[in-house]
mmCIF file of C-alpha atoms in Angstrom:
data_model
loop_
_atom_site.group_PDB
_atom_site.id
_atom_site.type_symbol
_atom_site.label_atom_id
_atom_site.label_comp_id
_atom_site.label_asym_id
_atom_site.label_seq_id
_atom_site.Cartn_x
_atom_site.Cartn_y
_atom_site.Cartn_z
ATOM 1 C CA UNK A 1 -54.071 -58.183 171.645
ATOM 2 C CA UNK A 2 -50.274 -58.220 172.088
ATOM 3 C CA UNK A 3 -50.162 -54.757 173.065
ATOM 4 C CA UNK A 4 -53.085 -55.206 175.660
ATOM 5 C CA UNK A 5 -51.395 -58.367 176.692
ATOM 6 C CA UNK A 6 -47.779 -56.961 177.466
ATOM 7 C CA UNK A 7 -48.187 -53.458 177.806
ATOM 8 C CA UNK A 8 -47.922 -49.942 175.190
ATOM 9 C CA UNK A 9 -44.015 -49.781 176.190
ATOM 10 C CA UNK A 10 -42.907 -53.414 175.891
ATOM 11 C CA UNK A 11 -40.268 -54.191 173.898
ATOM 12 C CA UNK A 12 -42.250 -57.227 172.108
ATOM 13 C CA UNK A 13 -45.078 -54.788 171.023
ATOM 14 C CA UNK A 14 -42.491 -51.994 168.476
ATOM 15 C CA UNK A 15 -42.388 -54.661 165.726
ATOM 16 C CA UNK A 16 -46.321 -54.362 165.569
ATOM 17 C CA UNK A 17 -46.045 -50.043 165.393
ATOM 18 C CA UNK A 18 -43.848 -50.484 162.794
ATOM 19 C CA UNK A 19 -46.171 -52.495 160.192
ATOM 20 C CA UNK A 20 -49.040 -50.556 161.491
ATOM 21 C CA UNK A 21 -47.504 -47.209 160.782
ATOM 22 C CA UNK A 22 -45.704 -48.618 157.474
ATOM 23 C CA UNK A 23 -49.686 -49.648 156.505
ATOM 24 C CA UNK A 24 -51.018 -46.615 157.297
ATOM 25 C CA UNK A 25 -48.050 -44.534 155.311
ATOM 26 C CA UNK A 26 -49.088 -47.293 152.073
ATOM 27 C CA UNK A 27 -52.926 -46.233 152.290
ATOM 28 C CA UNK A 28 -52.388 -42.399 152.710
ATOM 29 C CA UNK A 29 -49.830 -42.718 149.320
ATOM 30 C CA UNK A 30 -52.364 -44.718 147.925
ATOM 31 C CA UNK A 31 -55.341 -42.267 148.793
ATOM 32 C CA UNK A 32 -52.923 -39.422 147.142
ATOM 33 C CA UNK A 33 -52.615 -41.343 143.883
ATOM 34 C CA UNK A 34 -55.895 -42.138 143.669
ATOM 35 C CA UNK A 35 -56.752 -38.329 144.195
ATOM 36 C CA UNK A 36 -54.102 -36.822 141.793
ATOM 37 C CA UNK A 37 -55.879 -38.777 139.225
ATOM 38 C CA UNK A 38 -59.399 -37.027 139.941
ATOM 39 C CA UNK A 39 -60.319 -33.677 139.380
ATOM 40 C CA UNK A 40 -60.332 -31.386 142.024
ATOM 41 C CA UNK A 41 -64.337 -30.662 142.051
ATOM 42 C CA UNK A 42 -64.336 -34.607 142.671
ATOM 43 C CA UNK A 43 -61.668 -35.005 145.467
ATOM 44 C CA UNK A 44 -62.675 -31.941 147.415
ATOM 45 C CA UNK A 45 -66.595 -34.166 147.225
ATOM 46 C CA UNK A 46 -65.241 -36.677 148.697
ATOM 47 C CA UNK A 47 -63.533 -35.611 151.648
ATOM 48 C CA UNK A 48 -60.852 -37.778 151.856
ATOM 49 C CA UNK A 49 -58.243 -35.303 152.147
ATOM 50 C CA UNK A 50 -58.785 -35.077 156.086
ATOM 51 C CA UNK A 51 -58.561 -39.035 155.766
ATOM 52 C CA UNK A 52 -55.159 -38.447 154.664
ATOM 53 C CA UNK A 53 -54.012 -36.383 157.227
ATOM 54 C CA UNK A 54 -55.730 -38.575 160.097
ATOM 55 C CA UNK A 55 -53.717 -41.873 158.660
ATOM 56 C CA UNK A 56 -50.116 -39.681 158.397
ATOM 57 C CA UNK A 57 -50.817 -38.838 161.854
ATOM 58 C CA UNK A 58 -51.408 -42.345 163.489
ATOM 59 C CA UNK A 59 -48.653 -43.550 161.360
ATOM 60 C CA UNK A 60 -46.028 -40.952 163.175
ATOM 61 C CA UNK A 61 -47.780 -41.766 166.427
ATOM 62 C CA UNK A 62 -47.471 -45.236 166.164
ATOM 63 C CA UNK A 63 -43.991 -44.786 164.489
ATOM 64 C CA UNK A 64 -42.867 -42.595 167.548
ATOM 65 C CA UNK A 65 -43.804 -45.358 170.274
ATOM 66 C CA UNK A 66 -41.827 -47.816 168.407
ATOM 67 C CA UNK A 67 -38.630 -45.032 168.007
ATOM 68 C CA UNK A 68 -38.731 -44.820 172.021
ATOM 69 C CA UNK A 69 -38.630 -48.509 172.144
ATOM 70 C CA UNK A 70 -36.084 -49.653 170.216
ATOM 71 C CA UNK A 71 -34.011 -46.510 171.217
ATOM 72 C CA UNK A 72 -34.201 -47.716 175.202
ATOM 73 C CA UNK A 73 -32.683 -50.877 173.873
ATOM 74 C CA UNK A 74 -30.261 -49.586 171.845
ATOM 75 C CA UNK A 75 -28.977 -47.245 174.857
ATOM 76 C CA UNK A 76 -29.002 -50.519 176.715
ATOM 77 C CA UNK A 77 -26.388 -52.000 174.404
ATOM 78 C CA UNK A 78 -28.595 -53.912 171.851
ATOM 79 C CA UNK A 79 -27.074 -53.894 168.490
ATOM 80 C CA UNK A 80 -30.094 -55.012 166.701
ATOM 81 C CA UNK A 81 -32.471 -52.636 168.348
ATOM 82 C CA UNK A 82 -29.961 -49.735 167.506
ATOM 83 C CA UNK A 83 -30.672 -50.879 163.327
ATOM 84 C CA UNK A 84 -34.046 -51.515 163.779
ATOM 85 C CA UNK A 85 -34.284 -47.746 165.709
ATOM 86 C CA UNK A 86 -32.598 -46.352 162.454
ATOM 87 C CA UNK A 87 -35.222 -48.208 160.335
ATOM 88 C CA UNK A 88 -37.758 -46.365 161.763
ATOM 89 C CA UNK A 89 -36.341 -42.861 161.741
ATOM 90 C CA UNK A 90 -35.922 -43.542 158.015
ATOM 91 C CA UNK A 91 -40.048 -44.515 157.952
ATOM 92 C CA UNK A 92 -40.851 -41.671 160.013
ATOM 93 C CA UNK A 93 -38.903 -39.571 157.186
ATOM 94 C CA UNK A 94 -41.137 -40.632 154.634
ATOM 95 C CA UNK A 95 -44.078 -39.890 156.408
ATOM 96 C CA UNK A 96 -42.833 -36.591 157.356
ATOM 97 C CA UNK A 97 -41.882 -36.217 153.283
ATOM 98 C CA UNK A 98 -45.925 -37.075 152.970
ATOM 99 C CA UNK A 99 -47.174 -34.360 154.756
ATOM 100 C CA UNK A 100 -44.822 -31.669 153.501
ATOM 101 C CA UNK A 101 -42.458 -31.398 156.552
ATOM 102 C CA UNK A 102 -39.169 -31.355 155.276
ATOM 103 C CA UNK A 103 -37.771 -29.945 158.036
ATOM 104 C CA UNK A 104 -38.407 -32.776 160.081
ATOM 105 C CA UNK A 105 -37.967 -35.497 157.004
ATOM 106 C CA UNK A 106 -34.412 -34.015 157.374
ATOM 107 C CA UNK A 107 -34.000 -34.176 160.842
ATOM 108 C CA UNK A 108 -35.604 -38.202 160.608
ATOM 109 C CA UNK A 109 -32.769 -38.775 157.980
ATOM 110 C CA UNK A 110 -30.322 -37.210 159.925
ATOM 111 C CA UNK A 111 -30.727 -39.231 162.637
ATOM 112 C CA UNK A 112 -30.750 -42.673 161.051
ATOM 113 C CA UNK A 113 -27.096 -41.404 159.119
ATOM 114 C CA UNK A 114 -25.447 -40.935 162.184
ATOM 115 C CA UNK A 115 -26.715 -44.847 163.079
ATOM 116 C CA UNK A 116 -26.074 -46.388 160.192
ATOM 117 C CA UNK A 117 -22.022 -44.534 160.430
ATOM 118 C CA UNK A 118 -21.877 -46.369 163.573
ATOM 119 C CA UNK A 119 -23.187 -50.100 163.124
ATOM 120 C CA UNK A 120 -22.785 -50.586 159.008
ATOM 121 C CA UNK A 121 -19.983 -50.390 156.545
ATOM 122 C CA UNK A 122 -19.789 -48.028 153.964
ATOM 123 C CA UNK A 123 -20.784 -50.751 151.112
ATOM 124 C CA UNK A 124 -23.808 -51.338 153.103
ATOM 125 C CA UNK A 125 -26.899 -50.343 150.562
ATOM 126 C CA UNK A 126 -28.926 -48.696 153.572
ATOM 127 C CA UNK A 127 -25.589 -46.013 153.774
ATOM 128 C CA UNK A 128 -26.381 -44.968 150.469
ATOM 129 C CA UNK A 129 -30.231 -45.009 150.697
ATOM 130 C CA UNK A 130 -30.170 -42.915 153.736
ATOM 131 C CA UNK A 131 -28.002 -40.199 152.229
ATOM 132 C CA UNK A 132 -29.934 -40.002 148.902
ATOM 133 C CA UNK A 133 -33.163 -39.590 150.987
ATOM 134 C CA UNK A 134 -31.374 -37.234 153.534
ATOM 135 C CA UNK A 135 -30.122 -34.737 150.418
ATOM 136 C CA UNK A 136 -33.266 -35.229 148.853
ATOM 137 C CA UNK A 137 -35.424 -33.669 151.648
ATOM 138 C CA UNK A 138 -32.514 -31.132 152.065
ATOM 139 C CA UNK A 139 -33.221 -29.728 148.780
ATOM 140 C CA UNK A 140 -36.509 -29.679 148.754
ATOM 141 C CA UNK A 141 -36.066 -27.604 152.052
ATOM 142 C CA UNK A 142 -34.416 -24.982 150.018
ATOM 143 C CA UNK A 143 -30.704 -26.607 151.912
ATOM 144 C CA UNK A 144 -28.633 -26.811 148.722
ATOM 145 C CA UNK A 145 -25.212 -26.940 149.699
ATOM 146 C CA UNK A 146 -25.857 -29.628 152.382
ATOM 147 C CA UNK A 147 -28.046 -31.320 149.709
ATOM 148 C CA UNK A 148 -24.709 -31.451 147.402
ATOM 149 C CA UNK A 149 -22.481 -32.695 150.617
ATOM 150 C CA UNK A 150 -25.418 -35.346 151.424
ATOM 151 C CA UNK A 151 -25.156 -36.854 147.119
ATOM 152 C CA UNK A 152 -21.994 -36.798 147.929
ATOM 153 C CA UNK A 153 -21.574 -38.994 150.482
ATOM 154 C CA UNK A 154 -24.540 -41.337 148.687
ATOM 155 C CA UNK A 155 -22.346 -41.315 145.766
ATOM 156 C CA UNK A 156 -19.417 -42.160 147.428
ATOM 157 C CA UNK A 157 -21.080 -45.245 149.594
ATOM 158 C CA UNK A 158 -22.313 -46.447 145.635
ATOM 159 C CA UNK A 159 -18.881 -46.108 144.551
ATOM 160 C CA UNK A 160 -17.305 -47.632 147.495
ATOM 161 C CA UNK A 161 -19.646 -51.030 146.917
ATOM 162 C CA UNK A 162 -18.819 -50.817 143.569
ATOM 163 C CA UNK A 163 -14.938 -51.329 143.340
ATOM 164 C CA UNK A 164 -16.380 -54.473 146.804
ATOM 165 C CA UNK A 165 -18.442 -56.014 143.951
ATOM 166 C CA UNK A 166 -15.491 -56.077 141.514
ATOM 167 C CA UNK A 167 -13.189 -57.091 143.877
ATOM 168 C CA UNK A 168 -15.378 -60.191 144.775
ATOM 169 C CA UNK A 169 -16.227 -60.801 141.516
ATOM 170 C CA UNK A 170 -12.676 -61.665 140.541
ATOM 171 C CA UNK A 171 -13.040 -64.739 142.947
ATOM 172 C CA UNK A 172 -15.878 -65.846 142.791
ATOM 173 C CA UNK A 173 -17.655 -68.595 140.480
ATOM 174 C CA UNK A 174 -18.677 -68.013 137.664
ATOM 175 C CA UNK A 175 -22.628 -67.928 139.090
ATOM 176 C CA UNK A 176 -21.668 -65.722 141.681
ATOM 177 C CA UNK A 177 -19.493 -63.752 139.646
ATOM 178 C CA UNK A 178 -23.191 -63.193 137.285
ATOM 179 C CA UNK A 179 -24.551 -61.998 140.283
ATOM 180 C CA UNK A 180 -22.068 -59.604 141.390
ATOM 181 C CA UNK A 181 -21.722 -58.194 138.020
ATOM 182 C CA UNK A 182 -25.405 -57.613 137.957
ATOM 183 C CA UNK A 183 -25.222 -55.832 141.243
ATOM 184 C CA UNK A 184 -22.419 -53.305 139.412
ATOM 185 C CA UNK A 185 -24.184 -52.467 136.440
ATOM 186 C CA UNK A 186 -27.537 -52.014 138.758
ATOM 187 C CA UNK A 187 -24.920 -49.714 141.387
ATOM 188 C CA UNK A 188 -23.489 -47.926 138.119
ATOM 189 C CA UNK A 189 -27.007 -46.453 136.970
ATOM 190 C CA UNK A 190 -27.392 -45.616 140.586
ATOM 191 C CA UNK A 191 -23.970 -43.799 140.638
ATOM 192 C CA UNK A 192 -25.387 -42.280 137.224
ATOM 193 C CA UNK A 193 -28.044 -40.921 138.599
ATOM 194 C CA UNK A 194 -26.452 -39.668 141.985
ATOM 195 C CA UNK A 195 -23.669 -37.412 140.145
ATOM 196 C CA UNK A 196 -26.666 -35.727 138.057
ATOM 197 C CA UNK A 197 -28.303 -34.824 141.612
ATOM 198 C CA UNK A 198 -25.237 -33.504 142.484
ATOM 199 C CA UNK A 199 -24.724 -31.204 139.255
ATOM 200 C CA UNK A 200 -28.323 -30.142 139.854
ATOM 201 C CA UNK A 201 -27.417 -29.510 143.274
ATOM 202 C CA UNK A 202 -24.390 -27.154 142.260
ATOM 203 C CA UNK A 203 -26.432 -25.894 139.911
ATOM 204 C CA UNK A 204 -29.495 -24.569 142.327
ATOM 205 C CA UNK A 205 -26.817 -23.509 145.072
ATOM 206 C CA UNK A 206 -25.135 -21.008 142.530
ATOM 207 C CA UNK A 207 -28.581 -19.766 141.632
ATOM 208 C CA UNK A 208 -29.965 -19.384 145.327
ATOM 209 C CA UNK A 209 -26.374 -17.483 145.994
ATOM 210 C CA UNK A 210 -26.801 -14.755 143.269
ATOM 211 C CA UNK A 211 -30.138 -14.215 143.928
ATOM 212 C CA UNK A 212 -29.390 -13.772 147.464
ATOM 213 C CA UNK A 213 -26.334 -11.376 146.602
ATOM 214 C CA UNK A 214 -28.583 -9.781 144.235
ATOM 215 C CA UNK A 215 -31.280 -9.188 146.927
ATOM 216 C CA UNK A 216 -28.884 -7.903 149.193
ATOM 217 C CA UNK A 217 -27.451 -5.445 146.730
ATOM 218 C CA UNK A 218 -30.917 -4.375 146.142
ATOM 219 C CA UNK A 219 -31.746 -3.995 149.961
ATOM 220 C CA UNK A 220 -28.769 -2.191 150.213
ATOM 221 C CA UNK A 221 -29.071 -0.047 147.044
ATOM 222 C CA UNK A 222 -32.937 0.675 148.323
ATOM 223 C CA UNK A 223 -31.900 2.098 152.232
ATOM 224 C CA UNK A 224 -29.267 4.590 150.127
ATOM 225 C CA UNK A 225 -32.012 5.798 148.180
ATOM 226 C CA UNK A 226 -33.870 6.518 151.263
ATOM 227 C CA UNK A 227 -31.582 7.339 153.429
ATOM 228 C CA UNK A 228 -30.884 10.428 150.567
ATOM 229 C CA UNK A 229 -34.468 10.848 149.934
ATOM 230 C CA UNK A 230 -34.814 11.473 153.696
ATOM 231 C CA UNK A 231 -31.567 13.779 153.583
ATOM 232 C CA UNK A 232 -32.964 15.808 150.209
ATOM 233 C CA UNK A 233 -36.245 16.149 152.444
ATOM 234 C CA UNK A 234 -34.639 17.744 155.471
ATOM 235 C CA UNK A 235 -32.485 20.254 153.787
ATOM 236 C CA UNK A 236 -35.851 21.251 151.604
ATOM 237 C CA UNK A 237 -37.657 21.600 155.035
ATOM 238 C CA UNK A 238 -34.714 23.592 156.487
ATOM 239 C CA UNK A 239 -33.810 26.145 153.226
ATOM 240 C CA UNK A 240 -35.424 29.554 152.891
ATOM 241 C CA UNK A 241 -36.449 30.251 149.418
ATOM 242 C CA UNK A 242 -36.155 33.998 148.279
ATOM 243 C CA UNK A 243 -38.967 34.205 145.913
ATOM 244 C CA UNK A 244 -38.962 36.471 142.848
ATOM 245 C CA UNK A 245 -41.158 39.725 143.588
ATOM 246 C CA UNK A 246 -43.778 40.486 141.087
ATOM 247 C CA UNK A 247 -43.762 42.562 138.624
ATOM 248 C CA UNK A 248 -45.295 45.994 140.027
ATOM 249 C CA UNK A 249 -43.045 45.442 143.203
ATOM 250 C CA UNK A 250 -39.668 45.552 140.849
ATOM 251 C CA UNK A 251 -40.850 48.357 138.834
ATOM 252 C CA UNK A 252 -41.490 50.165 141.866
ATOM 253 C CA UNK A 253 -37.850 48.946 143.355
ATOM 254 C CA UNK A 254 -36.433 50.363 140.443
ATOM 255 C CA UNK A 255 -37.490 53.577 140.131
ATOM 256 C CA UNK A 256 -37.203 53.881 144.140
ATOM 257 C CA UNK A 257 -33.254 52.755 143.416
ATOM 258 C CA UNK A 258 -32.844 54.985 140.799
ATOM 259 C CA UNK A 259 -34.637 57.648 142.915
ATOM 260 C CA UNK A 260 -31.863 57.145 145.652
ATOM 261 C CA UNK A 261 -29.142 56.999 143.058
ATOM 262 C CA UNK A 262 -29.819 60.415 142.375
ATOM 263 C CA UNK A 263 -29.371 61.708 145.614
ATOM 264 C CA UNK A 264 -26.871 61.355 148.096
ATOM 265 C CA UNK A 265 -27.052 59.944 152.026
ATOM 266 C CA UNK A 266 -28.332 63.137 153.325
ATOM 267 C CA UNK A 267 -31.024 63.983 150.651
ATOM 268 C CA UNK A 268 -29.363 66.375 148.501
ATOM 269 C CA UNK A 269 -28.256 65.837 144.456
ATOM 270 C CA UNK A 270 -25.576 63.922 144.469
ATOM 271 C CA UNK A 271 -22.604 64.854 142.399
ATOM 272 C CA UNK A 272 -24.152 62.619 139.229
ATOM 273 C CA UNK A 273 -27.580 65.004 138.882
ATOM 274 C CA UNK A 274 -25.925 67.825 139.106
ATOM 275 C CA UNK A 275 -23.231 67.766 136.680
ATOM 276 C CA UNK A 276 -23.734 69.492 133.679
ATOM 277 C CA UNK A 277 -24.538 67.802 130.892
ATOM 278 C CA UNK A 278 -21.929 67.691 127.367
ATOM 279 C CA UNK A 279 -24.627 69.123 124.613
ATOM 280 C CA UNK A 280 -22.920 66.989 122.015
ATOM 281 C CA UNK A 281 -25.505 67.179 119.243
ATOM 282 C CA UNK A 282 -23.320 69.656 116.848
ATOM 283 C CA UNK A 283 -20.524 66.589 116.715
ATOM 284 C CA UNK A 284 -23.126 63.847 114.978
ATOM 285 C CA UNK A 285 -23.603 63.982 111.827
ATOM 286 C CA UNK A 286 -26.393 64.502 109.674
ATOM 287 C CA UNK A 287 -27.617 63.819 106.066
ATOM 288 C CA UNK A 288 -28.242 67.245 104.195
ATOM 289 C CA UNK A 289 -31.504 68.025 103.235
ATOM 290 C CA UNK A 290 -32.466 67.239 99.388
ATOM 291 C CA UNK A 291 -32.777 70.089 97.081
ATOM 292 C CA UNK A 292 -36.061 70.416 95.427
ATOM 293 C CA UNK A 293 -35.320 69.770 91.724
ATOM 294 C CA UNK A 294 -35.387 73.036 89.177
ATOM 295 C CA UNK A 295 -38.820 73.426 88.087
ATOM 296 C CA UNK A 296 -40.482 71.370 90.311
ATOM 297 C CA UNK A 297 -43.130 72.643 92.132
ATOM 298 C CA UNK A 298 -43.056 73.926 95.326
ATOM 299 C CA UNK A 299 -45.945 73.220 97.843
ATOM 300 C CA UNK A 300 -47.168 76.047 99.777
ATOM 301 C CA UNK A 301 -47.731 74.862 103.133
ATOM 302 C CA UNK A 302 -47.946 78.192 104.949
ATOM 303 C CA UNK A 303 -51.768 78.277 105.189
ATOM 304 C CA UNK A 304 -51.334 75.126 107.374
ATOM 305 C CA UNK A 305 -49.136 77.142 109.736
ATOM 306 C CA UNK A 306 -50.940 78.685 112.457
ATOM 307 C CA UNK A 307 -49.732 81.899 113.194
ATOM 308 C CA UNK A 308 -50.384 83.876 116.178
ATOM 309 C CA UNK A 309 -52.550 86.704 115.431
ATOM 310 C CA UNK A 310 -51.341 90.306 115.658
ATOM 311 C CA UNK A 311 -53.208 92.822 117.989
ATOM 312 C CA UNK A 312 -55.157 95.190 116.086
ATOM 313 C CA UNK A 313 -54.995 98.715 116.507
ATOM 314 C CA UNK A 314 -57.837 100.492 118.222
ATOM 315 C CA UNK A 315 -60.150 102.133 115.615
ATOM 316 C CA UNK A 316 -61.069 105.763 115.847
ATOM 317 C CA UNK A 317 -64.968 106.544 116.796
ATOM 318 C CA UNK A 318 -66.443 107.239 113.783
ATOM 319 C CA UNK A 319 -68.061 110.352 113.994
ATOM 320 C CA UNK A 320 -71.863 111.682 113.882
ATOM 321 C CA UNK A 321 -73.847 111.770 111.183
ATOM 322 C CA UNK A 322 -73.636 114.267 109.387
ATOM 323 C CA UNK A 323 -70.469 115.929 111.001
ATOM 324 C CA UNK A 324 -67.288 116.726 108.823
ATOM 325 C CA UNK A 325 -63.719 114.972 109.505
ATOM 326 C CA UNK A 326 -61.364 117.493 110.663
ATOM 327 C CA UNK A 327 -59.330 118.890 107.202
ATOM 328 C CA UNK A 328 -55.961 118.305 109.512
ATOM 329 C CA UNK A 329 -57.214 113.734 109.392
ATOM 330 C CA UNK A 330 -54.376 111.890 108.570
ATOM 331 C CA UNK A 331 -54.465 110.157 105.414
ATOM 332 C CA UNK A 332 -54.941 106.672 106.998
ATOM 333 C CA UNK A 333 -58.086 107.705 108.497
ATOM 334 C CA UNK A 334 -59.585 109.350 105.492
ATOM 335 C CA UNK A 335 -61.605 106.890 103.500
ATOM 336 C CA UNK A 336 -59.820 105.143 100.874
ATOM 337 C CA UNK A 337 -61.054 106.033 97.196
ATOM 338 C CA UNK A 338 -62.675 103.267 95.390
ATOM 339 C CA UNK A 339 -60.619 101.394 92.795
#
């Protein structure tokens, strides 16, 4: 009714985005809890995960209309406005944290910093806040080292309330003195808990650096391998190979080469083939035969010797039957007597 009443933009109407969107962040975190407790068969049934989205969106629509509100007043010199603006950049932060966007959680965060610098002192509890949340959605953005400089500055607005606290208390009553010491054991475990951030926070950065040093050492180590694979490649492409010839073709290479040896460039014997050659046979020396012993027997292998046979001499005609041999025969031709 308000809103109808005095229009979308009026000043009078951002108070009523802000607990609207705050609500509507509440019920989507509630929806979420109730959801992480079911199993997944259960939750997808129901369907409430679009829900979810629908109420984080109104809630940064709603959020944003009261942003551009309060930030017209604050540019028009209203203190007030310029906290409450701040206020909701750090609600806009969380919603931004609900749906996963850390990249604009940190830019929300960011924002409401630089405000708070300007209106509140560093003891102020919404410093602190601000910068934990800020270095918080930093490092969940994978931003460690301005994570570390953000628990930094948290730790140092915790620390700088601290030694307020203790310098009030040493004034004070003894009631409000109770108080205050409360406060500094309550800002101590928050200081606690701040420096381990930080450690983690040095911790991850170092990590994220070597492996990103690593990587790059690998990328480089990786375009050197190819860059000499490549190289190896073209100077195999570009090389001639002189392949061994087979066997028959050096056989026949070497008897044609020792065929040329043996003459000389115009065909003729060269000076090698024609020398004569040193018989030098009578120089080596050689075992003597062995004597056959006395008595032994001797083999006779002269019938295995084949012998070339002698012409024989032509025979005389024998002659006629009944004719006599010529008294003047020689004795060869007469017939030999009967032994």
């Amino acid at each position: 009714m308000q809103v109808q009443a005095a229009g979308e933009q009026h000043p009078s109407t951002a108070p009523f985005y802000v607990a609207y969107g705050k609500a509507l962040l509440d019920c989507a975190r509630a929806k979420g809890n109730v959801l992480s407790g079911m199993s997944g068969a259960g939750a997808g049934a129901g369907g409430d995960d679009g829900d979810d989205a629908d109420d984080l969106t109104i809630a940064w629509e709603v959020l944003e209309l009261a942003r551009v509100i309060y930030s017209s007043a604050a540019a028009a010199g209203d203190a007030e406005a310029a906290q409450r603006q701040a206020e909701v950049h750090c609600t806009i932060g969380e919603v931004c944290l609900e749906s996963d966007n850390m990249d604009g959680a940190i830019k929300e965060y960011t924002a409401a910093a630089e405000i708070y610098s300007k209106t509140l002192p560093q003891t102020d509890g919404a410093v602190a806040e601000v910068y934990y949340l800020l270095g918080t959605s930093q490092q969940l953005g994978g931003h460690h080292t301005d994570a570390e400089a953000s628990f930094t500055k948290a730790a140092d607005a915790v620390a700088a309330a601290i030694s307020d606290y203790e310098t009030r208390a040493k004034t004070a009553s003894p009631e409000d003195a109770a108080k205050l010491s409360s406060k500094i054991a309550d800002r101590r475990g928050i200081l606690a808990e701040i420096s381990d951030k930080i450690a983690e926070t040095k911790a991850l950065a170092s990590e994220m650096e070597l492996l990103a040093k690593a990587k790059a050492e690998a990328k480089a180590k990786a375009a050197t391998t190819s860059a000499a694979v490549a190289s190896g490649r073209a100077g195999f492409k570009n090389a001639t190979i002189d392949f061994a010839p087979p066997p028959s073709r050096r056989l026949s290479s070497t008897a044609s080469s020792a065929s040329s040896a043996s003459t000389n460039a115009f065909g003729k014997p060269s000076a090698a083939s024609t020398a004569p050659v040193n018989d030098l046979s009578s120089l080596v020396k050689r075992k003597p035969a062995a004597k056959p012993a006395a008595g032994a027997p001797v083999n006779d292998l002269s019938s295995l010797v084949k012998r070339k046979a002698k012409p024989s001499a032509p025979q005389a005609a024998s002659p006629p039957v009944g004719s006599k041999r010529p008294a003047n025969a020689a004795p060869e031709d007469q017939p030999k007597a009967k032994k």
